[in-house]
Tab-separated table of C-alpha atoms in Angstrom:
chain	number	residue	atom	x	y	z
J	21	MET	CA	0.000	0.000	0.000
J	22	ALA	CA	1.274	3.462	-0.865
J	23	GLU	CA	2.698	5.520	1.949
J	24	LYS	CA	0.944	8.821	2.624
J	25	ASP	CA	2.475	9.835	5.931
J	26	PHE	CA	5.092	12.133	4.456
J	27	THR	CA	5.264	15.763	5.489
J	28	CYS	CA	2.884	17.932	3.501
J	29	TRP	CA	4.638	19.815	0.734
J	30	GLU	CA	2.414	22.886	0.497
J	31	ASN	CA	4.687	24.372	-2.132
J	32	PRO	CA	6.545	21.724	-4.183
J	33	SER	CA	8.758	24.431	-5.714
J	34	CYS	CA	10.484	24.760	-2.325
J	35	ILE	CA	12.055	21.321	-2.701
J	36	LEU	CA	15.547	22.857	-2.715
J	37	PHE	CA	14.994	24.281	0.772
J	38	LYS	CA	13.137	21.391	2.423
J	39	ASP	CA	15.007	20.310	5.591
J	40	VAL	CA	18.085	22.124	4.261
J	41	ARG	CA	19.797	21.918	7.652
J	42	SER	CA	19.934	18.140	7.249
J	43	ALA	CA	21.569	18.256	3.814
J	44	LEU	CA	24.973	17.155	5.124
J	45	LYS	CA	23.620	14.934	7.881
J	46	LEU	CA	24.949	11.367	7.870
J	47	ASP	CA	21.671	9.714	8.782
J	48	GLU	CA	20.470	6.496	7.131
J	49	LEU	CA	19.566	8.304	3.895
J	50	GLY	CA	22.745	10.367	3.900
J	51	VAL	CA	24.923	7.287	4.335
J	52	GLU	CA	23.124	5.437	1.519
J	53	ILE	CA	23.531	8.403	-0.830
J	54	ALA	CA	27.214	8.727	0.036
J	55	THR	CA	27.826	4.981	-0.345
J	56	ILE	CA	26.436	5.064	-3.885
J	57	ALA	CA	27.437	8.583	-4.970
J	58	LEU	CA	31.105	8.733	-3.986
J	59	PRO	CA	32.300	5.618	-5.886
J	60	ALA	CA	30.008	6.529	-8.806
J	61	ALA	CA	31.440	10.058	-8.996
J	62	MET	CA	34.986	8.741	-8.900
J	63	ALA	CA	34.235	6.216	-11.651
J	64	LEU	CA	32.468	8.807	-13.797
J	65	THR	CA	35.338	11.267	-13.571
J	66	ALA	CA	38.018	8.629	-14.181
J	67	ASP	CA	37.416	8.465	-17.941
J	68	PRO	CA	37.381	12.258	-18.509
J	69	ILE	CA	40.522	12.481	-16.403
J	70	ALA	CA	42.105	9.827	-18.624
J	71	SER	CA	41.037	11.918	-21.626
J	72	LEU	CA	42.640	14.960	-19.990
J	73	ILE	CA	45.860	12.981	-19.606
J	74	ASP	CA	45.586	11.975	-23.261
J	75	THR	CA	45.152	15.656	-24.054
J	76	ALA	CA	48.198	16.585	-21.965
J	77	PHE	CA	50.411	13.987	-23.690
J	78	ILE	CA	49.186	14.917	-27.157
J	79	GLY	CA	49.625	18.614	-26.354
J	80	GLN	CA	53.339	17.945	-26.077
J	81	ILE	CA	53.389	16.835	-29.736
J	82	GLY	CA	51.997	20.140	-30.999
J	83	PRO	CA	48.931	22.432	-31.109
J	84	VAL	CA	47.735	21.017	-34.452
J	85	GLU	CA	47.636	17.457	-33.080
J	86	LEU	CA	45.987	18.733	-29.886
J	87	ALA	CA	43.246	20.457	-31.874
J	88	ALA	CA	42.794	17.454	-34.202
J	89	VAL	CA	42.431	14.960	-31.377
J	90	GLY	CA	40.146	17.425	-29.587
J	91	VAL	CA	37.711	17.320	-32.492
J	92	SER	CA	37.905	13.514	-32.696
J	93	ILE	CA	37.340	13.043	-28.965
J	94	ALA	CA	34.380	15.434	-29.016
J	95	LEU	CA	32.885	13.614	-32.011
J	96	PHE	CA	33.454	10.124	-30.575
J	97	ASN	CA	32.062	11.056	-27.164
J	98	GLN	CA	28.958	12.716	-28.564
J	99	ILE	CA	28.194	9.836	-30.934
J	100	SER	CA	28.746	7.403	-28.061
J	101	ARG	CA	26.370	9.314	-25.802
J	102	ILE	CA	23.571	8.776	-28.317
J	103	ALA	CA	23.676	5.083	-27.447
J	104	ILE	CA	25.220	5.109	-23.960
J	105	PHE	CA	22.977	7.552	-22.155
J	106	PRO	CA	19.618	5.864	-22.923
J	107	LEU	CA	21.092	2.413	-22.314
J	108	VAL	CA	22.678	3.202	-18.941
J	109	SER	CA	19.797	5.334	-17.635
J	110	VAL	CA	17.092	2.826	-18.547
J	111	THR	CA	19.165	-0.106	-17.246
J	112	THR	CA	19.781	1.562	-13.878
J	113	SER	CA	16.082	2.291	-13.307
J	114	PHE	CA	14.848	-1.112	-14.501
J	115	VAL	CA	17.389	-3.123	-12.501
J	116	ALA	CA	16.728	-1.042	-9.359
J	117	GLU	CA	12.969	-1.594	-9.738
J	118	GLU	CA	13.322	-5.349	-10.300
J	119	ASP	CA	15.804	-5.809	-7.468
J	120	SER	CA	13.647	-3.748	-5.104
J	121	MET	CA	10.450	-5.641	-5.883
J	122	LYS	CA	12.172	-8.999	-5.575
J	123	GLY	CA	13.623	-7.924	-2.247
J	124	ALA	CA	10.113	-7.048	-1.088
J	125	SER	CA	8.834	-10.433	-2.310
J	126	LEU	CA	11.588	-12.182	-0.373
J	127	ALA	CA	10.625	-10.325	2.808
J	128	ILE	CA	6.973	-11.304	2.370
J	129	GLU	CA	7.905	-14.952	1.746
J	130	GLU	CA	10.079	-14.992	4.866
J	131	ASP	CA	7.219	-13.579	6.956
J	132	ASP	CA	4.874	-16.229	5.559
J	133	VAL	CA	7.344	-19.010	6.322
J	134	SER	CA	7.894	-17.671	9.841
J	135	SER	CA	4.181	-17.554	10.638
J	136	LYS	CA	3.541	-20.978	9.117
J	137	ASP	CA	6.533	-22.386	10.965
J	138	SER	CA	4.975	-21.808	14.385
J	139	GLU	CA	1.638	-23.252	13.242
J	140	ASP	CA	3.068	-26.297	11.480
J	141	LYS	CA	5.236	-27.292	14.418
J	142	MET	CA	2.054	-27.945	16.342
J	143	LEU	CA	0.261	-29.797	13.526
J	144	ILE	CA	2.776	-31.966	11.662
J	145	PRO	CA	5.812	-34.153	12.421
J	146	GLN	CA	9.286	-32.637	12.010
J	147	LYS	CA	9.954	-34.774	8.921
J	148	GLY	CA	6.860	-33.379	7.218
J	149	LEU	CA	7.865	-29.879	8.271
J	150	ASP	CA	11.282	-30.284	6.672
J	151	GLU	CA	9.696	-31.373	3.401
J	152	LYS	CA	7.282	-28.433	3.454
J	153	MET	CA	10.069	-25.960	4.144
J	154	HIS	CA	12.024	-27.397	1.241
J	155	ARG	CA	9.055	-26.876	-1.087
J	156	LEU	CA	8.581	-23.310	0.169
J	157	ASP	CA	12.273	-22.526	-0.345
J	158	SER	CA	12.129	-23.892	-3.883
J	159	ALA	CA	9.018	-21.898	-4.697
J	160	LYS	CA	10.497	-18.783	-3.176
J	161	SER	CA	13.652	-19.120	-5.250
J	162	PHE	CA	11.590	-19.469	-8.406
J	163	ASP	CA	9.236	-16.605	-7.632
J	164	ILE	CA	11.841	-14.010	-6.774
J	165	GLY	CA	14.174	-14.956	-9.577
J	166	GLU	CA	16.979	-16.805	-7.849
J	167	VAL	CA	18.722	-19.783	-9.450
J	168	GLU	CA	20.370	-22.717	-7.735
J	169	GLN	CA	23.853	-21.239	-7.882
J	170	GLY	CA	22.647	-18.270	-5.818
J	171	LYS	CA	22.710	-15.916	-8.793
J	172	LYS	CA	19.942	-13.383	-9.274
J	173	GLN	CA	17.750	-13.567	-12.334
J	174	ILE	CA	17.107	-9.978	-13.401
J	175	ALA	CA	15.685	-9.758	-16.895
J	176	SER	CA	17.037	-6.250	-17.467
J	177	ALA	CA	20.660	-7.415	-17.108
J	178	PRO	CA	20.989	-9.731	-20.143
J	179	SER	CA	18.724	-7.395	-22.119
J	180	ALA	CA	21.091	-4.485	-21.494
J	181	LEU	CA	24.161	-6.502	-22.488
J	182	ILE	CA	22.610	-7.719	-25.731
J	183	ILE	CA	21.547	-4.218	-26.736
J	184	GLY	CA	24.881	-2.721	-25.639
J	185	GLY	CA	26.919	-5.206	-27.654
J	186	ILE	CA	24.878	-4.688	-30.818
J	187	LEU	CA	24.962	-0.893	-30.519
J	188	GLY	CA	28.729	-0.958	-29.933
J	189	LEU	CA	29.366	-2.917	-33.132
J	190	LEU	CA	27.082	-0.628	-35.132
J	191	GLN	CA	28.818	2.461	-33.752
J	192	ALA	CA	32.284	1.128	-34.621
J	193	VAL	CA	31.276	0.380	-38.213
J	194	PHE	CA	29.495	3.723	-38.577
J	195	LEU	CA	32.411	5.836	-37.303
J	196	ILE	CA	35.051	4.009	-39.349
J	197	ILE	CA	33.066	4.346	-42.585
J	198	THR	CA	31.937	7.955	-42.065
J	199	ALA	CA	34.996	9.359	-40.265
J	200	ARG	CA	35.974	11.764	-43.039
J	201	PRO	CA	32.549	13.375	-43.689
J	202	LEU	CA	31.834	13.599	-39.957
J	203	LEU	CA	35.125	15.395	-39.338
J	204	SER	CA	34.359	17.693	-42.259
J	205	PHE	CA	31.034	18.548	-40.620
J	206	MET	CA	32.976	19.342	-37.452
J	207	GLY	CA	35.034	21.880	-39.380
J	208	VAL	CA	38.082	19.679	-40.127
J	209	LYS	CA	38.174	19.804	-43.930
J	210	TYR	CA	39.905	17.012	-45.861
J	211	GLY	CA	43.445	18.033	-46.748
J	212	SER	CA	43.816	20.514	-43.891
J	213	GLU	CA	46.642	20.209	-41.369
J	214	MET	CA	44.261	18.706	-38.783
J	215	SER	CA	42.655	16.217	-41.178
J	216	LYS	CA	45.123	13.305	-41.089
J	217	PRO	CA	45.752	13.105	-37.298
J	218	ALA	CA	42.037	13.596	-36.576
J	219	GLU	CA	41.019	10.778	-38.928
J	220	GLN	CA	43.723	8.440	-37.636
J	221	TYR	CA	42.702	8.950	-34.021
J	222	LEU	CA	38.950	8.632	-34.679
J	223	LYS	CA	39.173	5.409	-36.705
J	224	LEU	CA	41.464	3.668	-34.229
J	225	ARG	CA	39.478	4.757	-31.196
J	226	SER	CA	36.267	3.545	-32.891
J	227	LEU	CA	37.562	-0.023	-32.566
J	228	GLY	CA	36.903	0.317	-28.842
J	229	ALA	CA	33.233	1.274	-29.272
J	230	PRO	CA	31.883	-2.253	-28.556
J	231	ALA	CA	33.837	-2.339	-25.283
J	232	VAL	CA	32.639	1.154	-24.341
J	233	LEU	CA	28.954	0.326	-24.896
J	234	LEU	CA	29.197	-3.063	-23.195
J	235	SER	CA	31.059	-1.714	-20.157
J	236	LEU	CA	28.543	1.115	-19.721
J	237	ALA	CA	25.657	-1.371	-19.927
J	238	LEU	CA	27.389	-3.419	-17.242
J	239	GLN	CA	27.828	-0.298	-15.118
J	240	GLY	CA	24.106	0.400	-15.466
J	241	VAL	CA	23.342	-3.035	-14.014
J	242	PHE	CA	25.712	-2.495	-11.088
J	243	ARG	CA	24.200	0.943	-10.415
J	244	GLY	CA	20.724	-0.554	-10.335
J	245	LEU	CA	21.996	-3.032	-7.749
J	246	LYS	CA	23.346	-0.001	-5.821
J	247	ASP	CA	26.896	-1.275	-6.259
J	248	THR	CA	29.086	1.539	-7.564
J	249	LYS	CA	32.339	0.265	-6.052
J	250	THR	CA	32.837	-2.507	-8.609
J	251	PRO	CA	32.559	-0.128	-11.609
J	252	LEU	CA	35.010	2.182	-9.823
J	253	TYR	CA	37.640	-0.556	-9.417
J	254	ALA	CA	37.232	-1.646	-13.039
J	255	THR	CA	37.374	1.901	-14.423
J	256	VAL	CA	40.424	2.873	-12.381
J	257	SER	CA	42.222	-0.319	-13.479
J	258	GLY	CA	41.512	0.399	-17.128
J	259	ASP	CA	42.451	4.047	-16.927
J	260	LEU	CA	45.698	3.292	-15.101
J	261	ALA	CA	46.561	0.962	-17.972
J	262	ASN	CA	45.773	3.825	-20.366
J	263	ILE	CA	48.020	6.243	-18.489
J	264	ILE	CA	50.908	3.733	-18.477
J	265	LEU	CA	50.519	2.832	-22.151
J	266	ASP	CA	50.116	6.432	-23.412
J	267	PRO	CA	53.772	7.547	-23.182
J	268	ILE	CA	54.976	4.127	-24.351
J	269	PHE	CA	52.904	4.152	-27.539
J	270	ILE	CA	53.100	7.911	-28.201
J	271	PHE	CA	56.794	8.611	-27.541
J	272	VAL	CA	58.735	5.352	-27.156
J	273	LEU	CA	57.123	3.581	-30.126
J	274	LYS	CA	56.702	6.953	-31.902
J	275	MET	CA	53.080	6.260	-32.852
J	276	GLY	CA	51.899	9.801	-32.091
J	277	VAL	CA	48.123	10.227	-32.030
J	278	ARG	CA	47.707	6.609	-33.161
J	279	GLY	CA	49.439	5.530	-29.952
J	280	ALA	CA	47.043	7.553	-27.794
J	281	ALA	CA	44.054	5.946	-29.509
J	282	THR	CA	45.505	2.428	-29.209
J	283	ALA	CA	46.168	2.847	-25.485
J	284	HIS	CA	42.608	4.042	-24.937
J	285	VAL	CA	41.078	1.103	-26.829
J	286	ILE	CA	43.075	-1.443	-24.799
J	287	SER	CA	41.942	0.197	-21.556
J	288	GLN	CA	38.266	0.033	-22.577
J	289	TYR	CA	38.389	-3.692	-23.316
J	290	LEU	CA	40.101	-4.278	-19.982
J	291	ILE	CA	37.283	-2.425	-18.162
J	292	ALA	CA	34.594	-4.440	-19.983
J	293	LEU	CA	36.273	-7.765	-19.153
J	294	ILE	CA	36.609	-6.940	-15.453
J	295	LEU	CA	32.975	-5.830	-15.161
J	296	PHE	CA	31.626	-8.865	-17.033
J	297	TRP	CA	33.679	-11.249	-14.892
J	298	ARG	CA	32.351	-9.672	-11.685
J	299	LEU	CA	28.713	-9.480	-12.795
J	300	GLN	CA	28.437	-13.064	-14.037
J	301	ARG	CA	29.260	-14.183	-10.488
J	302	GLN	CA	26.174	-12.363	-9.138
J	303	VAL	CA	23.583	-12.345	-11.917
J	304	GLU	CA	22.402	-15.002	-14.378
J	305	LEU	CA	23.370	-13.533	-17.769
J	306	LEU	CA	22.263	-16.449	-19.964
J	307	SER	CA	18.594	-15.776	-20.657
J	308	PRO	CA	16.322	-18.850	-20.643
J	309	SER	CA	14.119	-17.450	-23.448
J	310	LEU	CA	13.379	-14.378	-25.524
J	311	GLU	CA	10.123	-13.939	-23.637
J	312	TYR	CA	12.129	-13.514	-20.427
J	313	LEU	CA	14.034	-10.553	-21.857
J	314	GLN	CA	12.599	-7.040	-21.672
J	315	LEU	CA	13.759	-5.872	-25.071
J	316	GLY	CA	10.430	-4.212	-25.901
J	317	ARG	CA	10.410	-2.211	-22.679
J	318	PHE	CA	14.010	-1.199	-23.265
J	319	MET	CA	13.298	-0.081	-26.807
J	320	LYS	CA	10.256	2.020	-25.865
J	321	ASN	CA	11.894	3.952	-23.020
J	322	GLY	CA	15.282	3.948	-24.705
J	323	PHE	CA	13.810	5.614	-27.778
J	324	GLN	CA	12.417	8.438	-25.638
J	325	LEU	CA	15.827	9.017	-24.092
J	326	LEU	CA	17.421	8.704	-27.522
J	327	ILE	CA	15.468	11.788	-28.581
J	328	ARG	CA	16.811	13.582	-25.522
J	329	VAL	CA	20.404	12.540	-26.130
J	330	ILE	CA	20.311	13.563	-29.774
J	331	ALA	CA	19.211	17.025	-28.659
J	332	VAL	CA	21.981	17.189	-26.031
J	333	THR	CA	24.580	15.811	-28.435
J	334	PHE	CA	23.717	18.251	-31.177
J	335	CYS	CA	24.158	21.217	-28.826
J	336	VAL	CA	27.601	20.187	-27.544
J	337	THR	CA	28.786	18.973	-30.955
J	338	LEU	CA	27.649	22.210	-32.580
J	339	ALA	CA	29.614	24.171	-29.974
J	340	ALA	CA	32.769	22.160	-30.780
J	341	SER	CA	32.128	22.635	-34.492
J	342	MET	CA	31.798	26.401	-34.062
J	343	ALA	CA	35.096	26.461	-32.148
J	344	ALA	CA	36.837	24.378	-34.853
J	345	ARG	CA	35.664	26.808	-37.534
J	346	LEU	CA	37.371	29.648	-35.660
J	347	GLY	CA	40.762	27.940	-36.114
J	348	SER	CA	43.117	25.411	-34.536
J	349	THR	CA	44.117	27.781	-31.702
J	350	GLU	CA	40.514	28.409	-30.666
J	351	MET	CA	39.670	24.711	-30.966
J	352	ALA	CA	42.670	23.688	-28.839
J	353	ALA	CA	41.651	26.128	-26.090
J	354	PHE	CA	38.011	25.077	-26.329
J	355	GLN	CA	38.994	21.387	-26.055
J	356	VAL	CA	40.927	21.968	-22.827
J	357	CYS	CA	38.134	24.063	-21.288
J	358	LEU	CA	35.450	21.608	-22.397
J	359	GLN	CA	37.267	18.582	-20.972
J	360	VAL	CA	37.726	20.320	-17.604
J	361	TRP	CA	34.106	21.546	-17.724
J	362	LEU	CA	32.757	18.043	-18.333
J	363	ALA	CA	35.144	16.240	-15.965
J	364	SER	CA	34.281	18.513	-13.030
J	365	SER	CA	30.563	18.597	-13.791
J	366	LEU	CA	30.411	14.808	-13.924
J	367	LEU	CA	31.166	14.727	-10.205
J	368	ALA	CA	27.521	15.724	-9.788
J	369	ASP	CA	26.539	12.696	-11.841
J	370	GLY	CA	27.541	10.573	-8.850
J	371	LEU	CA	24.713	12.216	-6.906
J	372	ALA	CA	22.441	11.727	-9.917
J	373	VAL	CA	23.215	7.984	-9.946
J	374	ALA	CA	22.512	7.707	-6.214
J	375	GLY	CA	19.277	9.660	-6.556
J	376	GLN	CA	18.117	7.572	-9.518
J	377	ALA	CA	18.796	4.204	-7.872
J	378	ILE	CA	17.180	5.120	-4.537
J	379	LEU	CA	14.213	6.857	-6.173
J	380	ALA	CA	13.555	3.946	-8.555
J	381	SER	CA	13.379	1.614	-5.559
J	382	ALA	CA	11.162	4.039	-3.630
J	383	PHE	CA	8.710	4.521	-6.513
J	384	ALA	CA	8.595	0.754	-7.151
J	385	ARG	CA	7.484	0.256	-3.542
J	386	LYS	CA	5.287	3.407	-3.601
J	387	ASN	CA	7.309	4.806	-0.702
J	388	TYR	CA	6.630	8.461	-1.488
J	389	SER	CA	8.059	9.883	1.725
J	390	ARG	CA	11.371	8.249	0.818
J	391	ALA	CA	11.140	9.597	-2.729
J	392	ALA	CA	10.484	13.168	-1.581
J	393	ALA	CA	13.276	13.118	1.009
J	394	THR	CA	15.775	11.635	-1.466
J	395	ALA	CA	15.000	14.179	-4.188
J	396	SER	CA	15.392	17.070	-1.759
J	397	ARG	CA	18.650	15.767	-0.282
J	398	VAL	CA	20.495	15.047	-3.547
J	399	LEU	CA	19.489	18.428	-5.039
J	400	GLN	CA	20.768	20.294	-1.991
J	401	LEU	CA	24.019	18.345	-2.097
J	402	SER	CA	24.390	19.146	-5.802
J	403	LEU	CA	24.240	22.878	-5.093
J	404	ALA	CA	26.871	22.580	-2.364
J	405	LEU	CA	29.110	20.565	-4.688
J	406	GLY	CA	28.646	23.077	-7.507
J	407	PHE	CA	29.783	26.029	-5.421
J	408	CYS	CA	32.835	24.107	-4.181
J	409	LEU	CA	33.801	23.223	-7.748
J	410	ALA	CA	33.353	26.831	-8.855
J	411	VAL	CA	35.853	28.063	-6.276
J	412	MET	CA	38.405	25.309	-6.963
J	413	LEU	CA	38.302	25.669	-10.742
J	414	GLY	CA	38.310	29.457	-10.638
J	415	PHE	CA	41.702	29.398	-8.956
J	416	GLY	CA	43.153	26.067	-10.076
J	417	LEU	CA	42.722	26.357	-13.835
J	418	HIS	CA	44.564	29.692	-13.965
J	419	PHE	CA	47.701	27.937	-12.722
J	420	GLY	CA	47.136	24.587	-14.448
J	421	ALA	CA	46.638	25.704	-18.061
J	422	ARG	CA	50.298	25.089	-18.941
J	423	ILE	CA	49.878	21.397	-18.151
J	424	PHE	CA	47.907	21.032	-21.385
J	425	THR	CA	49.916	23.197	-23.772
J	426	LYS	CA	52.881	25.544	-24.033
J	427	ASP	CA	51.389	27.618	-26.840
J	428	ALA	CA	50.948	31.211	-25.595
J	429	ASP	CA	47.873	31.941	-27.742
J	430	VAL	CA	46.092	28.787	-26.577
J	431	ILE	CA	46.887	29.605	-22.934
J	432	ARG	CA	45.494	33.125	-23.405
J	433	LEU	CA	42.196	31.783	-24.766
J	434	ILE	CA	41.991	29.207	-21.965
J	435	GLY	CA	42.125	32.163	-19.589
J	436	VAL	CA	39.112	33.647	-21.388
J	437	GLY	CA	37.125	30.434	-20.900
J	438	ILE	CA	38.016	29.906	-17.227
J	439	PRO	CA	35.323	32.260	-15.767
J	440	PHE	CA	32.613	30.407	-17.697
J	441	VAL	CA	33.935	26.970	-16.722
J	442	ALA	CA	33.990	27.956	-13.035
J	443	ALA	CA	30.809	30.047	-12.793
J	444	THR	CA	28.560	27.445	-14.417
J	445	GLN	CA	29.441	24.652	-11.978
J	446	PRO	CA	26.426	25.149	-9.615
J	447	ILE	CA	24.092	25.269	-12.638
J	448	ASN	CA	25.676	22.174	-14.178
J	449	SER	CA	25.451	20.232	-10.912
J	450	LEU	CA	21.751	20.995	-10.555
J	451	ALA	CA	21.050	20.071	-14.183
J	452	PHE	CA	22.774	16.676	-13.891
J	453	VAL	CA	21.085	15.781	-10.615
J	454	PHE	CA	17.637	16.858	-11.838
J	455	ASP	CA	18.179	14.380	-14.696
J	456	GLY	CA	18.862	11.574	-12.217
J	457	VAL	CA	15.853	12.519	-10.096
J	458	ASN	CA	13.465	12.450	-13.043
J	459	PHE	CA	14.983	9.220	-14.389
J	460	GLY	CA	14.500	7.639	-10.967
J	461	ALA	CA	10.813	8.460	-11.314
J	462	SER	CA	10.894	6.802	-14.791
J	463	ASP	CA	9.759	10.135	-16.241
J	464	PHE	CA	11.560	9.457	-19.511
J	465	ALA	CA	8.993	11.051	-21.823
J	466	TYR	CA	9.098	14.452	-20.096
J	467	SER	CA	12.911	14.332	-19.953
J	468	ALA	CA	13.016	13.741	-23.706
J	469	TYR	CA	10.561	16.322	-24.956
J	470	SER	CA	11.615	19.084	-22.558
J	471	MET	CA	15.201	18.692	-23.791
J	472	VAL	CA	14.076	19.133	-27.398
J	473	ILE	CA	12.659	22.542	-26.455
J	474	VAL	CA	15.851	23.418	-24.566
J	475	ALA	CA	17.960	22.386	-27.571
J	476	ILE	CA	16.013	24.583	-29.992
J	477	PHE	CA	16.672	27.729	-27.946
J	478	SER	CA	20.287	26.706	-27.241
J	479	ILE	CA	21.102	26.061	-30.908
J	480	ILE	CA	19.766	29.486	-31.839
J	481	ALA	CA	21.914	31.038	-29.104
J	482	LEU	CA	25.009	29.153	-30.311
J	483	LEU	CA	24.596	30.190	-33.936
J	484	VAL	CA	23.959	33.841	-33.104
J	485	LEU	CA	26.526	34.319	-30.331
J	486	SER	CA	29.372	32.364	-31.981
J	487	SER	CA	29.073	34.459	-35.137
J	488	THR	CA	28.911	37.775	-33.259
J	489	CYS	CA	31.133	37.172	-30.220
J	490	GLY	CA	33.419	34.342	-31.343
J	491	PHE	CA	35.035	32.224	-28.625
J	492	ILE	CA	33.320	34.103	-25.785
J	493	GLY	CA	29.976	33.800	-27.540
J	494	ILE	CA	30.241	29.992	-27.607
J	495	TRP	CA	30.697	29.891	-23.836
J	496	ILE	CA	27.849	32.327	-23.222
J	497	ALA	CA	25.601	30.075	-25.318
J	498	LEU	CA	26.715	26.985	-23.377
J	499	THR	CA	25.860	28.794	-20.139
J	500	VAL	CA	22.379	29.505	-21.501
J	501	TYR	CA	22.069	25.865	-22.518
J	502	MET	CA	22.894	24.478	-19.062
J	503	SER	CA	20.639	27.038	-17.352
J	504	LEU	CA	17.695	25.945	-19.493
J	505	ARG	CA	18.466	22.276	-18.717
J	506	ALA	CA	18.367	22.965	-14.993
J	507	LEU	CA	15.121	24.925	-15.345
J	508	ALA	CA	13.465	22.110	-17.312
J	509	GLY	CA	14.444	19.583	-14.648
J	510	PHE	CA	13.103	21.796	-11.869
J	511	TRP	CA	9.814	22.533	-13.644
J	512	ARG	CA	8.447	18.978	-13.372
J	513	ILE	CA	8.948	18.713	-9.616
J	514	GLY	CA	8.219	22.361	-8.903
J	515	THR	CA	4.799	22.113	-10.534
J	516	ALA	CA	4.087	18.698	-8.918
J	517	THR	CA	3.034	17.100	-12.190
J	518	GLY	CA	3.552	13.638	-13.680
J	519	PRO	CA	5.006	11.158	-11.167
J	520	TRP	CA	5.409	14.016	-8.678
J	521	GLU	CA	1.679	14.648	-8.237
J	522	PHE	CA	1.880	13.072	-4.796
J	523	LEU	CA	3.606	16.255	-3.582
J	524	ARG	CA	0.214	17.967	-3.739
J	525	SER	CA	-1.352	15.451	-1.334
């Protein structure tokens, strides 16, 4: 039965200020959020940090190679997000819902067995009781999806892996075949000084697409199980391998940008293998039948998020394209600022993952007091994190720009982008966490169509401001874009509509 004993939310728009004094409190909810969010944040930032290290190594080759790889990384990441984001988000919610409901079923079965135990001891011999308990245990294992080996049967897990593997292969083929026209669209014309290194890097890195999609699908399953430590260990192991192999391939073997791409591909396959090995010990990954899989459910909700991701991807890719059209110096500076911007902002995604997993479980059990408290807590924590990041980046990036390049013109433009990178951190944090909150409520349709509206206004801003204000204009437009994303996320909860109607009760 649905819980209705939560504190009355007379004004749902005040969710950011509800019990704000408890935002940093390490109560039961605070500990659960921290347990999920901290490893998730570290895992999420590991890959961008590895990309930053790639950028730093490649920057030592020259500004042309730095700009070329910057375009390729931006293109690869944005194409990947088209498949990754819907897959991971849907997997996390579905696995959390299934695991939560099966946990509830187990608790009910245990209560039934306990009550029948006391009755049966008075009515039947011990031998008959043992046989009955055996039958109950067998039925319980079947009903809640446990197999003899002790592995969980969660239909969303094999479904996610099948879809992830297929999408990864399709992405690899697509990027290898269309590398040249895609780079041309990004402003890297065939025959230009950036063309050859950009194409080399993109084609080689595309070979790792199947591993990237599969490992992210696996991470989605672990997140749904509220286990973010395993993905952290796997990601750190892979990225450490990348960091070790980078200088060997780039400088010792003199492979240049091809070496950076090769090191990254090896690291991605290592991550996928570690995650698969760990998951197959906990979850049954060999589906008994096609009917058992939830491919239709995945496709329906995944398509809605696909619309959202295409809108997001187009905005960020267009920004990179506008920077590339300004020249290699502007693109090199934009690449450094963008990588720092994304790496720091993704820290908030750890909170988004925690919010999504806990909220999906709460909504599955109709525990609305838990849902309301979780949404409020993770949003307040996101604001605190955003302000901390703003201060750290505002000071740190001024002194750290030379890590990425020695070119004076690139360093000067990085200085122009620093205020935008730092000042937008609170906005970015809120936007990411609002995404996780709405995904936890399985509000995929609203998330998709609201982002389309945001993208339309953001694209107009990018086209106008980049042509009139150049490099600065691109960053002003990106600030507008993230502000609109945060507003769209807030609107659903603030108006208490959709799955949040209970806030009016």
